[in-house]
Coordinates of C-alpha atoms in Angstrom, one line a residue:
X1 CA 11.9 -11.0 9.4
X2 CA 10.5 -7.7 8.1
X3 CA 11.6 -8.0 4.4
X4 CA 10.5 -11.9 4.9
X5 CA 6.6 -10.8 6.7
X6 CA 6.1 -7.4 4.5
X7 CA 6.1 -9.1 1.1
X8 CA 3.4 -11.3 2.2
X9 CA 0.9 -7.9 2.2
X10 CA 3.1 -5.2 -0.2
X11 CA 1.5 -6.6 -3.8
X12 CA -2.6 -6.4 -1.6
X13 CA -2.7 -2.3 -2.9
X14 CA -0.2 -2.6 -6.3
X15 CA -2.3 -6.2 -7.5
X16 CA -4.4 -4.4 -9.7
X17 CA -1.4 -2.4 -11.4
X18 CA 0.7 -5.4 -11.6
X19 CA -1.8 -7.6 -13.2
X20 CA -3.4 -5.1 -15.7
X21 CA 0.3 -4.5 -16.8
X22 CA 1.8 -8.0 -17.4
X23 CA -2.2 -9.4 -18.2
X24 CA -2.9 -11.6 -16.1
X25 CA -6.5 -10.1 -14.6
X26 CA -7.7 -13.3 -14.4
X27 CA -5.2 -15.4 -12.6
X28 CA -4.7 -12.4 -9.8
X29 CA -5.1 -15.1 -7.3
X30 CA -1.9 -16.5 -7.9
X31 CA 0.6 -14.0 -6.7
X32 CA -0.3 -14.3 -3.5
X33 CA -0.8 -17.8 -3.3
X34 CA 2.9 -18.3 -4.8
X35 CA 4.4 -16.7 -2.1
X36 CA 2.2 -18.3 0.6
X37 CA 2.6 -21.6 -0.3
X38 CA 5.9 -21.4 -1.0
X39 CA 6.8 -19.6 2.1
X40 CA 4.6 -22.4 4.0
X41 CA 6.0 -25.6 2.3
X42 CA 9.7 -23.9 2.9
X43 CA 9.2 -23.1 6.6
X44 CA 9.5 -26.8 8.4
X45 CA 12.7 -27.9 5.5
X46 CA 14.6 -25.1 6.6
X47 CA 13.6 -25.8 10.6
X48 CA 15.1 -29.4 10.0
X49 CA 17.9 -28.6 7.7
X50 CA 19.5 -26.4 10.0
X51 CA 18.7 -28.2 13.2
X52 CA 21.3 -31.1 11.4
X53 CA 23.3 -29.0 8.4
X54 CA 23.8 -25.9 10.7
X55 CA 21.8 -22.5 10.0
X56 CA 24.2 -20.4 8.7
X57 CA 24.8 -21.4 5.0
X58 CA 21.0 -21.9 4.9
X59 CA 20.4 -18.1 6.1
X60 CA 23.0 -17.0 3.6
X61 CA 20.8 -19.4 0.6
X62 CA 17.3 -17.4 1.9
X63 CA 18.6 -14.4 2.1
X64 CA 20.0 -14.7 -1.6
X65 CA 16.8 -16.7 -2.6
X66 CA 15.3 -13.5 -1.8
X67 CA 16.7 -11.3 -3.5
X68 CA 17.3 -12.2 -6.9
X69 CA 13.8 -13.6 -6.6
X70 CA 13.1 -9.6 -6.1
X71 CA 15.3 -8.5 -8.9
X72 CA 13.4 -11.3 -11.2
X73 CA 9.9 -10.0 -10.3
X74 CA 10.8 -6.8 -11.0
X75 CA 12.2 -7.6 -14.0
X76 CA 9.0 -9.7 -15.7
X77 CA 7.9 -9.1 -18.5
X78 CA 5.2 -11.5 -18.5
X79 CA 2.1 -12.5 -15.5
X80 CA 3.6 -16.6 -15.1
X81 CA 7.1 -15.3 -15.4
X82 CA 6.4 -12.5 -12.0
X83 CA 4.6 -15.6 -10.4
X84 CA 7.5 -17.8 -10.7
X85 CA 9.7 -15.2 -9.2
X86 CA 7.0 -14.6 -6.5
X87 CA 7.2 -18.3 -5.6
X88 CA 10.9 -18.4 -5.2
X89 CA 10.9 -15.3 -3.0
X90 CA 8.6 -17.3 -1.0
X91 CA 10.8 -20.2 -0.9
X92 CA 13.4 -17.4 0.7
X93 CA 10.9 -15.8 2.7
X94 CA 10.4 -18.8 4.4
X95 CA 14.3 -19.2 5.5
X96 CA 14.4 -15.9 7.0
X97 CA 11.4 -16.0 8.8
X98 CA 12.6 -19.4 10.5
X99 CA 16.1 -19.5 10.8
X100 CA 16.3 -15.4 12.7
X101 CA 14.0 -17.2 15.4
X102 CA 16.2 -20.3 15.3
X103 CA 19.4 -18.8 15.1
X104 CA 18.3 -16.2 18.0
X105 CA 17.9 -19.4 20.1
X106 CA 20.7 -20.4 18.9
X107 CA 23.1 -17.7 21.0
X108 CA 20.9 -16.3 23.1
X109 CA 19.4 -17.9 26.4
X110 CA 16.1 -18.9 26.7
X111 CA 16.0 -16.3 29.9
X112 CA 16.8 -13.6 27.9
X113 CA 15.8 -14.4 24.5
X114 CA 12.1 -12.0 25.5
X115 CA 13.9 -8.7 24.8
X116 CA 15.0 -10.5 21.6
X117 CA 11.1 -12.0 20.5
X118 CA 9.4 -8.5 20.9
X119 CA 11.0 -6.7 18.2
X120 CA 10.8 -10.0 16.1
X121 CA 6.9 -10.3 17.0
X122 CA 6.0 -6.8 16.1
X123 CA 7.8 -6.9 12.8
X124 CA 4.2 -8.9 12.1
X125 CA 2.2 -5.9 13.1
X126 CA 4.3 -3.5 11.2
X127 CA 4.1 -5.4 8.3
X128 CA 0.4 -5.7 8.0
X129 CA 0.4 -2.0 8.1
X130 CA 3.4 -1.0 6.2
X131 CA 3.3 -3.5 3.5
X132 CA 0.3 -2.3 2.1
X133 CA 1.0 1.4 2.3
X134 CA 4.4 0.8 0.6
X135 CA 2.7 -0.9 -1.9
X136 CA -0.2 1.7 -2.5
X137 CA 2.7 4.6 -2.5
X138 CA 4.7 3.3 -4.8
X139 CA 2.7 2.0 -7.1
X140 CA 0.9 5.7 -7.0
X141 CA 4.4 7.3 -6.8
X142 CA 6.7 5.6 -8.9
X143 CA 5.7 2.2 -9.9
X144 CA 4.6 -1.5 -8.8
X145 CA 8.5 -2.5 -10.0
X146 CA 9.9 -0.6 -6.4
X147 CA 7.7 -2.9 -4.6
X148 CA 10.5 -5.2 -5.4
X149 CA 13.4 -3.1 -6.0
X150 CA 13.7 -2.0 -2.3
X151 CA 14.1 -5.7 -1.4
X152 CA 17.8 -5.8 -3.4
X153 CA 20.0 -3.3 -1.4
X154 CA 18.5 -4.4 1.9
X155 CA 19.2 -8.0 0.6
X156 CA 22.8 -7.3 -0.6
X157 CA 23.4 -5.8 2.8
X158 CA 22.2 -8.5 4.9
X159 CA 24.1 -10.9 3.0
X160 CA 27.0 -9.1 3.4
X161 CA 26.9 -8.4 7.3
X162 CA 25.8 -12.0 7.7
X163 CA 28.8 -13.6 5.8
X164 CA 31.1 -11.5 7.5
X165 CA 29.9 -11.7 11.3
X166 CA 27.4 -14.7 11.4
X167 CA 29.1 -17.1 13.4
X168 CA 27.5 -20.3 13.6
X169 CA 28.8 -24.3 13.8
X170 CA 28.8 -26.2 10.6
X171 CA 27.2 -29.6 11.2
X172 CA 28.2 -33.1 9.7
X173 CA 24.8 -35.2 9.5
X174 CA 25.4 -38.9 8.7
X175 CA 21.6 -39.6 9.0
X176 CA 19.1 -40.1 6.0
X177 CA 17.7 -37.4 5.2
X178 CA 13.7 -37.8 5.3
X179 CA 13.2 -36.7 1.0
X180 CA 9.7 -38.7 1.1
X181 CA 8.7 -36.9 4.5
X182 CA 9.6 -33.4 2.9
X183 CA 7.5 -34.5 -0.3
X184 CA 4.5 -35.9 1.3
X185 CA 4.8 -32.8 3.5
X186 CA 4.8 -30.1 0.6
X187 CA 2.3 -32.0 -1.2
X188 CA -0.4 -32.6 1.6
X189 CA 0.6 -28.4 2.3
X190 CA -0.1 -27.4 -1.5
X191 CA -3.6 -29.5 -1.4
X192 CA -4.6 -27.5 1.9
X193 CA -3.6 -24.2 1.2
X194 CA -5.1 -24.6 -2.7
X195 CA -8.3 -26.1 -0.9
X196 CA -8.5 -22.8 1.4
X197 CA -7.5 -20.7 -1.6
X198 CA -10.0 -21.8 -4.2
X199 CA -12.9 -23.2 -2.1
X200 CA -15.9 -20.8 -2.5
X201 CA -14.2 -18.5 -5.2
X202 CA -12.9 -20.3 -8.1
X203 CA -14.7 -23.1 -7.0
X204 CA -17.7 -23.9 -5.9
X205 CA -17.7 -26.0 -2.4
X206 CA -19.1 -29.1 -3.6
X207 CA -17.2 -29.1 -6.5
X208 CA -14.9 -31.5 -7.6
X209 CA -11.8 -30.0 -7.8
X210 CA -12.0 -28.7 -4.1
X211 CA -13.6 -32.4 -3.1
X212 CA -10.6 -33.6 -5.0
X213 CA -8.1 -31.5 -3.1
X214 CA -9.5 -32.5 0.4
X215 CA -9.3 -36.1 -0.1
X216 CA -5.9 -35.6 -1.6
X217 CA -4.9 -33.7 1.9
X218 CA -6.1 -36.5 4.1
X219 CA -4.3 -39.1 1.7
X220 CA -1.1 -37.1 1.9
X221 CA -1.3 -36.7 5.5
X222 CA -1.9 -40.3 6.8
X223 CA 0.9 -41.4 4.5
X224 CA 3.4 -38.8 5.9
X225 CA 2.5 -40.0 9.4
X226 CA 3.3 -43.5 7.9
X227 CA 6.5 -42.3 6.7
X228 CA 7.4 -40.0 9.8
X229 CA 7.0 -43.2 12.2
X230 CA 9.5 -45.1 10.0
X231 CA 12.1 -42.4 8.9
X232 CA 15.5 -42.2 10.2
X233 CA 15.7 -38.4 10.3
X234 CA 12.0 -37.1 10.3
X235 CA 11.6 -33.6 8.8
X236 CA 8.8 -33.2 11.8
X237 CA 9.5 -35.7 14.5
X238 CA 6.2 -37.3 16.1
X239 CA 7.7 -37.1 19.2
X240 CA 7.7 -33.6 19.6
X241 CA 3.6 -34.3 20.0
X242 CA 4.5 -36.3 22.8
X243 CA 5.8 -33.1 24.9
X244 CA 3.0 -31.5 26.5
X245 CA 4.2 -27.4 25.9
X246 CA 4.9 -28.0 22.4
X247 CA 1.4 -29.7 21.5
X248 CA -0.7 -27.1 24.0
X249 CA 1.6 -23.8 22.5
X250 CA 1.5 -25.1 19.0
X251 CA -2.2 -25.5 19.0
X252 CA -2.7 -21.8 20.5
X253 CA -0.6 -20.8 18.0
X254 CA -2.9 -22.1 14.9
X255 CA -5.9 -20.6 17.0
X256 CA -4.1 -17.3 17.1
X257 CA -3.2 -17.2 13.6
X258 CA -6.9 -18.2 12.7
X259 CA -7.8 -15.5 14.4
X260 CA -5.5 -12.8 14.3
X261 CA -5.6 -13.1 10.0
X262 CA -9.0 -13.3 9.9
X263 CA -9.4 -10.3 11.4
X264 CA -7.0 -8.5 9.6
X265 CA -8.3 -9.5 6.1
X266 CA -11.8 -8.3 6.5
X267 CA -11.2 -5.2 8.4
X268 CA -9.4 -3.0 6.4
X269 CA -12.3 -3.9 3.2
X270 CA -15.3 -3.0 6.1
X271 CA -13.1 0.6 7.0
X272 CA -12.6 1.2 3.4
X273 CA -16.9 0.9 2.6
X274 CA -17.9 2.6 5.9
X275 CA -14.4 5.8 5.5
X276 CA -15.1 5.5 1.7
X277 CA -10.8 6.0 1.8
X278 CA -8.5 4.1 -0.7
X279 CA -6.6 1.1 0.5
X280 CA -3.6 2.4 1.5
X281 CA -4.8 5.0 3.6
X282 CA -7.6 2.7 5.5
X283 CA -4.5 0.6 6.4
X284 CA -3.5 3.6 8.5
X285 CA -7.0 3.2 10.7
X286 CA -5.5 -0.5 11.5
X287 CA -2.7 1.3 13.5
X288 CA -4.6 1.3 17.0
X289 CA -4.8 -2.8 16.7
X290 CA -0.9 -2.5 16.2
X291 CA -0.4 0.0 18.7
X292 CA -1.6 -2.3 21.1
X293 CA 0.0 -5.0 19.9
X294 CA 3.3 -3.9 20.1
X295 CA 2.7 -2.7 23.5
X296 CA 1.6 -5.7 25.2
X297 CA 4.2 -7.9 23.7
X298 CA 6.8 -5.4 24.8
X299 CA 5.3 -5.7 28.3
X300 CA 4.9 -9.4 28.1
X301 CA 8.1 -10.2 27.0
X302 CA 10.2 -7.7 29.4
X303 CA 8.2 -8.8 32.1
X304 CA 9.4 -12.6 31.1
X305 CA 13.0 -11.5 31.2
X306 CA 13.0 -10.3 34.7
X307 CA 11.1 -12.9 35.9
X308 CA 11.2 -16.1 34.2
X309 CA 7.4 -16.3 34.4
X310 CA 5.2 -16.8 31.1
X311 CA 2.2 -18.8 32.0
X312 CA 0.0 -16.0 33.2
X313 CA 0.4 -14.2 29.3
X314 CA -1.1 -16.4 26.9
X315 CA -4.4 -16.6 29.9
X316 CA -4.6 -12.7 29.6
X317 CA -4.3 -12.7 26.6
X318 CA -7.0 -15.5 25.7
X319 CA -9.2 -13.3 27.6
X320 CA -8.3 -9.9 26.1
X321 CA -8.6 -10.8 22.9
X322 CA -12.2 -12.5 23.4
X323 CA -13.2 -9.4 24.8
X324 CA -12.0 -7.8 22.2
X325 CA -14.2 -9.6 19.9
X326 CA -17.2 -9.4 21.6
X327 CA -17.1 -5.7 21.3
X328 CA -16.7 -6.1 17.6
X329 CA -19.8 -8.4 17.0
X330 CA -21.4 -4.7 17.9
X331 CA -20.2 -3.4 14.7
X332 CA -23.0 -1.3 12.8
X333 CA -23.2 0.8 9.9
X334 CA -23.1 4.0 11.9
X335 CA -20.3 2.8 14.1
X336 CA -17.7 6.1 14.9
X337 CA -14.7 5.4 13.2
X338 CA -12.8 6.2 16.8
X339 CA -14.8 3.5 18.7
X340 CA -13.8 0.8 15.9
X341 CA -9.9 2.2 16.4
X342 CA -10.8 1.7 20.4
X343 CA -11.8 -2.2 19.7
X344 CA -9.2 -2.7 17.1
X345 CA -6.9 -1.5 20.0
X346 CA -8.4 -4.1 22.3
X347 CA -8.0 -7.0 19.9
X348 CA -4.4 -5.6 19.3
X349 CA -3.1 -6.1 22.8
X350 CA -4.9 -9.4 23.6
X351 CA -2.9 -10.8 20.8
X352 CA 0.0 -9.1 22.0
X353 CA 0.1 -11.0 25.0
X354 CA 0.6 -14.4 23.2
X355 CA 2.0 -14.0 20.1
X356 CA 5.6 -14.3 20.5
X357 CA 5.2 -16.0 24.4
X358 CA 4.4 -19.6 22.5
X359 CA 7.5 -19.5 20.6
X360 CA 9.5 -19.0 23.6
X361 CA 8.0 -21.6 25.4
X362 CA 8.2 -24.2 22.2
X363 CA 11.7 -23.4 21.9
X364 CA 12.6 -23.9 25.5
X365 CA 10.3 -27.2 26.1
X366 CA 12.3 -29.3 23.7
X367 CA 15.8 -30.6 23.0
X368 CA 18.0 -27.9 22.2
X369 CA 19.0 -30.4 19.2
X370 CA 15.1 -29.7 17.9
X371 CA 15.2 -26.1 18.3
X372 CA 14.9 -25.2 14.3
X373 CA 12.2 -27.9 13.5
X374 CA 10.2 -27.1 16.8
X375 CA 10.0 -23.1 15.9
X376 CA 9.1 -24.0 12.2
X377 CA 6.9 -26.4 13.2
X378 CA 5.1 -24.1 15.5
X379 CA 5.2 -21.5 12.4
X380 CA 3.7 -23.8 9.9
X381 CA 0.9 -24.3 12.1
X382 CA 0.3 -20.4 12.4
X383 CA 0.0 -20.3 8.7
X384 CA -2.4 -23.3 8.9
X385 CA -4.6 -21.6 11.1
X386 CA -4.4 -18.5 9.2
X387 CA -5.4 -20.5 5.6
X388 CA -8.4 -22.1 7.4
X389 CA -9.3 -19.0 9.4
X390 CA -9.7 -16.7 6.3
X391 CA -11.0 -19.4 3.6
X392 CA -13.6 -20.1 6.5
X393 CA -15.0 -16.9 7.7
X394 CA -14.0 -15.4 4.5
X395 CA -16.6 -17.9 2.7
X396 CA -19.4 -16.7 5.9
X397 CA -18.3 -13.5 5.3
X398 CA -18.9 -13.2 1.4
X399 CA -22.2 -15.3 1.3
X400 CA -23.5 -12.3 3.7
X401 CA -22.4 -9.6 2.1
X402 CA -23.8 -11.2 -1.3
X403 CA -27.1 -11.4 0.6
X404 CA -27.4 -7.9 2.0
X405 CA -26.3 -6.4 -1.3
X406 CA -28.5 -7.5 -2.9
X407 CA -31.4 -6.6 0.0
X408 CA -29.9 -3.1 0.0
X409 CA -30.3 -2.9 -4.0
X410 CA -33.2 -3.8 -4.1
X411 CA -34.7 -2.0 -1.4
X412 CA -33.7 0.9 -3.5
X413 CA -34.4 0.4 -7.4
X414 CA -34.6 3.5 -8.4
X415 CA -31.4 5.3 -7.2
X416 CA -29.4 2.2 -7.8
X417 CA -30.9 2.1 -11.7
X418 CA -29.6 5.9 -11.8
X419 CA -26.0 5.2 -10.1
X420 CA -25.3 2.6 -12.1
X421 CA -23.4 0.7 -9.5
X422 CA -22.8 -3.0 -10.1
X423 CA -22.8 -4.9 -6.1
X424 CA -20.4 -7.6 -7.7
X425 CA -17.6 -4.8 -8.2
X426 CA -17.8 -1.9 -5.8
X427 CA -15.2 0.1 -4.6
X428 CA -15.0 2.4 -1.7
X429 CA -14.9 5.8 -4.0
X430 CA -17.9 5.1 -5.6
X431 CA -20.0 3.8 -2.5
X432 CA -18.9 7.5 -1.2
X433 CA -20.4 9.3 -3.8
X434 CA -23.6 7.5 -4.0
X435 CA -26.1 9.4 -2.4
X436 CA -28.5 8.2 0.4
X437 CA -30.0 6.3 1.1
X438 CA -28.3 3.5 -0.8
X439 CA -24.9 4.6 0.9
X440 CA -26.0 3.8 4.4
X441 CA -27.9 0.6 3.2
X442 CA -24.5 -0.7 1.2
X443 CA -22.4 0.2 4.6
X444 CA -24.6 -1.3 6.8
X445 CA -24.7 -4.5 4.3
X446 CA -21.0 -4.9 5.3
X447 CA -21.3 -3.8 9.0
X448 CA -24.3 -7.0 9.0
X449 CA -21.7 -9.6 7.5
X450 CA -18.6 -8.8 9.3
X451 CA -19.9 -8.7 12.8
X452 CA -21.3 -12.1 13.2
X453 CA -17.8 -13.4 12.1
X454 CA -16.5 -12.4 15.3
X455 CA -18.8 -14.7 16.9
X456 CA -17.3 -17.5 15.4
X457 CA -14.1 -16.6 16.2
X458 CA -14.7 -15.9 19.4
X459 CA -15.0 -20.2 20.9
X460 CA -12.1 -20.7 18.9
X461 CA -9.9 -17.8 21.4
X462 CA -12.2 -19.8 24.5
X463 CA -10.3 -23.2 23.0
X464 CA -7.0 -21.4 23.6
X465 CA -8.0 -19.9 26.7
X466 CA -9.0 -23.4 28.2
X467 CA -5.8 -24.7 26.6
X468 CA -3.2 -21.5 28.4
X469 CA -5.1 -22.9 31.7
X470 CA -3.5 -26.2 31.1
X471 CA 0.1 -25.0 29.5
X472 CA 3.0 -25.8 31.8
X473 CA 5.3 -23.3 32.8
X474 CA 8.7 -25.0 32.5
X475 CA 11.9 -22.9 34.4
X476 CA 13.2 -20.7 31.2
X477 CA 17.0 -22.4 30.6
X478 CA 19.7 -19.9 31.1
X479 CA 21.9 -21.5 28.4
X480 CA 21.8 -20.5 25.0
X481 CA 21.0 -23.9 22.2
X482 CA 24.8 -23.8 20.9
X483 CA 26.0 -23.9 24.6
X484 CA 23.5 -26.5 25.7
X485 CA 24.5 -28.9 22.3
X486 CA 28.0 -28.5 23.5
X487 CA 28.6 -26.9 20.2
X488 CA 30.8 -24.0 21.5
X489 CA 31.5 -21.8 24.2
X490 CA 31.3 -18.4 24.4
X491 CA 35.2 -16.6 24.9
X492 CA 36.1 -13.4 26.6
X493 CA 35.4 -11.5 23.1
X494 CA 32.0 -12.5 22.9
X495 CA 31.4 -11.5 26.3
X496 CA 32.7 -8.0 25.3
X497 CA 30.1 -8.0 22.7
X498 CA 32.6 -9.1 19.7
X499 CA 32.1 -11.8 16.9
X500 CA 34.9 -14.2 17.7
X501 CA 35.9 -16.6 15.2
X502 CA 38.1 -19.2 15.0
X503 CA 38.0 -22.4 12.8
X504 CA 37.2 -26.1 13.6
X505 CA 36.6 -26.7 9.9
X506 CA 38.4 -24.7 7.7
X507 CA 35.7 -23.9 5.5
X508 CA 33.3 -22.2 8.2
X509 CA 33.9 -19.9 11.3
X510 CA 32.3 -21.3 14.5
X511 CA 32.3 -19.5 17.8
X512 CA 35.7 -19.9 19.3
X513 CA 35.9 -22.7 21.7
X514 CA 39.1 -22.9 23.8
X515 CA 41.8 -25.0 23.6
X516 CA 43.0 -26.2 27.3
X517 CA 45.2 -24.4 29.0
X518 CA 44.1 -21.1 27.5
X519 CA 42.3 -18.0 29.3
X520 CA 39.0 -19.8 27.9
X521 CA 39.3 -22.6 30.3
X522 CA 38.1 -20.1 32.9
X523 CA 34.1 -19.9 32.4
X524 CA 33.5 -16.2 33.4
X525 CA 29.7 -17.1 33.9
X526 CA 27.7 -20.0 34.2
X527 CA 25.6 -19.3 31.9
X528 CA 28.4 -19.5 29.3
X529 CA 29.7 -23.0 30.4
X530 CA 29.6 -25.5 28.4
X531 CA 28.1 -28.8 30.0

């Protein structure tokens, strides 16, 4: 999850580096979006796969996806060569991020899976902090290369503890698998997340490429509905937007992440302008909002495992994070660094409080049998929400920092004749050494367009709120997914904390289930029993 989540930010600080060396200035764009999109098209193929293949070959393929997709990147010699590697560690990414949640459902109760979620939810938060510090070090330190060499020893490891102790059920499926639904699915996801990527940078709005890519979308979209309705085996079942949790969670889910992203792509650029500190050190004044994060969802989730109550979460933390962002539509140039910490703090927990609560309560409101392509499903419209959120405000955000630039140089001609400072390619350094009173004007230009984003986003976190009100709060199960298929049952070494093994199919260890007769007959604990 961390490896999978960290190399989604690590290249933001060591871009400029990378590019300038392997020449590829004017494609930048790209080595995030190959990683995004390939992460994003991966996520709901892996969910399905190993919801009716079994998840443990597929984590073994992600993991190794990932890291000789590392050792390739770091070994480019050339800009499309490094983006080809990026989009195959996406493809890995998006295994790893999916099948830990699904595999943690997988052996662990639904009761106890909070203590499980938290560390797994703040590996998000960390990330967003640590990948662009690791990036900014290195690439300072030693060079953009370690950005990727890092990824390889952790890799190998995984892989190793993984084969050796990973002890899942190898499944037979004698369905068709749904090829069409997975194409029309990656398709209609490259068209959105180009659309988001492109629209109002590369491409004008009303241009015909992004008109192009929209209607392409919609096309893609109505004919994978088509084909889900039809299909034996559907990559994303329709019924699962027939269950009430899933639909209400999974839609406060794409809020969140249109939320929760946008904020954290225009924040640290706003701290950088108003601190006048490089990237990877402005990262560090983003460390309240994860603070809080972390210590809600710690609270949330150990609060769950005691009680078995959720509901009461995802409505404080609606409200906390709302409140949140009505402090930050205050935002002014001459705002104390401290008091943007205190509402980044704010924002922090309020997210905190539902982030990792909607996958618990997607992954226990379905068939255990749906487990993988629920969680995934529930992912992919995270990432959704966080493509939309950021190409929308990001566009709202731009136009009105375009706007006051251009007020604030030309309010002072003189100085910014004699500074020589171009508004289309500032960077923090040089907006610190500018004298005033062109340094206040240029800070409060971004202070004036980031504030009003927040009210935008803040009826989008009153749509969740309205929709927590609604969200059932269904008994948590107290068997884990493998128990509850009837897959296996757990025997008096796994109870001891061991990995037992034993083999149903000689080419894959399962979890041992007894033969009759043998001390396993004797269920030590419900909870453990099969059905």
């Amino acid at each position: 999850m961390l490896l999978s989540s960290l190399d989604q930010t690590i290249v933001s600080t060591a871009m400029p580096t990378i590019v300038g060396d392997l020449g590829g200035v004017a494609h930048m764009t790209w080595v995030t979006t190959a990683y995004l999109l390939a992460t994003t098209i991966a996520m709901p193929i892996y969910g399905k796969f190993g919801d009716i293949f079994g998840r443990r070959n597929l984590f073994l393929i992600a993991i190794a996806l990932f890291t000789l997709a590392s050792l390739g990147a770091a070994l480019s010699t050339n800009f499309w060569e490094f983006v080809v590697f990026r989009g195959i560690q996406g493809l890995g990414g998006g295994g790893l991020m999916i099948l830990s949640q699904a595999i943690i459902a997988d052996i662990v109760p639904a009761r106890e899976r909070g203590k499980y979620l938290a560390p797994m939810g703040a590996v998000f938060g960390v990330s967003s902090i640590g990948g662009p510090l690791l990036g900014g070090l290195f690439t300072d330190h030693l060079s953009w290369e370690w950005c990727f060499w890092i990824n390889i020893p952790v890799g190998v490891i995984a892989f190793a503890i993984a084969w050796k102790t990973l002890s899942l059920p190898r499944k037979h499926n004698t369905s068709r698998v749904d090829y069409l639904g997975i194409v029309l699915l990656s398709a209609a996801t490259t068209c959105l997340i180009l659309f988001t990527d492109w629209g109002g940078k590369q491409y004008e709005w009303t241009s015909p490429t992004i008109l192009g890519l929209m209607a392409a979308f919609v096309a893609a979209v109505i004919a994978f509905i088509v084909v889900e309705n039809r299909a034996e085996q559907p990559v994303i079942p329709l019924a699962l937007f027939r269950n009430r949790a899933f639909v209400l969670a999974t839609t406060i889910g794409l809020v969140l992440g249109l939320a929760m992203f946008s904020a954290l792509a225009f924040m640290p650029t706003f701290l950088q302008m108003a601190s006048g500190t490089s990237a990877s050190v402005s990262g560090l004044l983003m460390i309240p909002m994860i603070v809080g994060l972390i210590g809600t969802l710690t609270v949330s989730m150990r609060h769950i495992t005691k009680t078995g109550r959720y509901k009461i979460f995802p409505i404080l933390g609606a409200v906390v994070t709302a409140l949140g962002m009505l402090w930050m539509t205050t935002l002014a140039g001459n705002t104390p660094i401290w008091l943007i910490c205190a509402m980044l703090f704010v924002l922090g927990a309020g997210l905190g409080f539902i982030m990792q609560v909607i996958v618990l309560v997607v992954q226990n409101a379905v068939d255990p049998h749906d487990v993988g392509t629920a969680t995934s499903t529930n992912n992919y419209f995270r990432e959704v929400g966080a493509s939309l959120g950021v190409a929308i405000f990001g566009s709202i955000f731009t136009s009105r920092l375009v706007e006051g630039l251009g007020s604030a140089f030309a309010a002072n001609p003189a100085q910014a004749a004699t500074s020589g400072l171009d508004p289309a390619s500032l960077v923090p350094a040089q907006v610190k050494a500018v004298g005033e009173p062109l340094h206040t004007a240029i800070v409060d230009s971004y202070a004036s367009a980031l504030a009003p984003v927040f009210w935008y986003l803040i009826p989008a976190v009153l749509v969740a709120l309205v929709l927590a009100f609604w969200l059932p709060e269904i008994p948590l199960s107290d068997e884990a997914g493998m128990i509850a298929r009837g897959e296996a049952v757990a025997d008096e070494s796994a109870l001891a904390g061991l990995a037992p093994v034993s083999v149903t199919d000689e080419s894959d260890p399962v979890l041992a289930v007894p033969s009759p007769g043998s001390d396993g007959d004797r269920p030590t604990d419900g909870r453990h029993a099969a059905r």
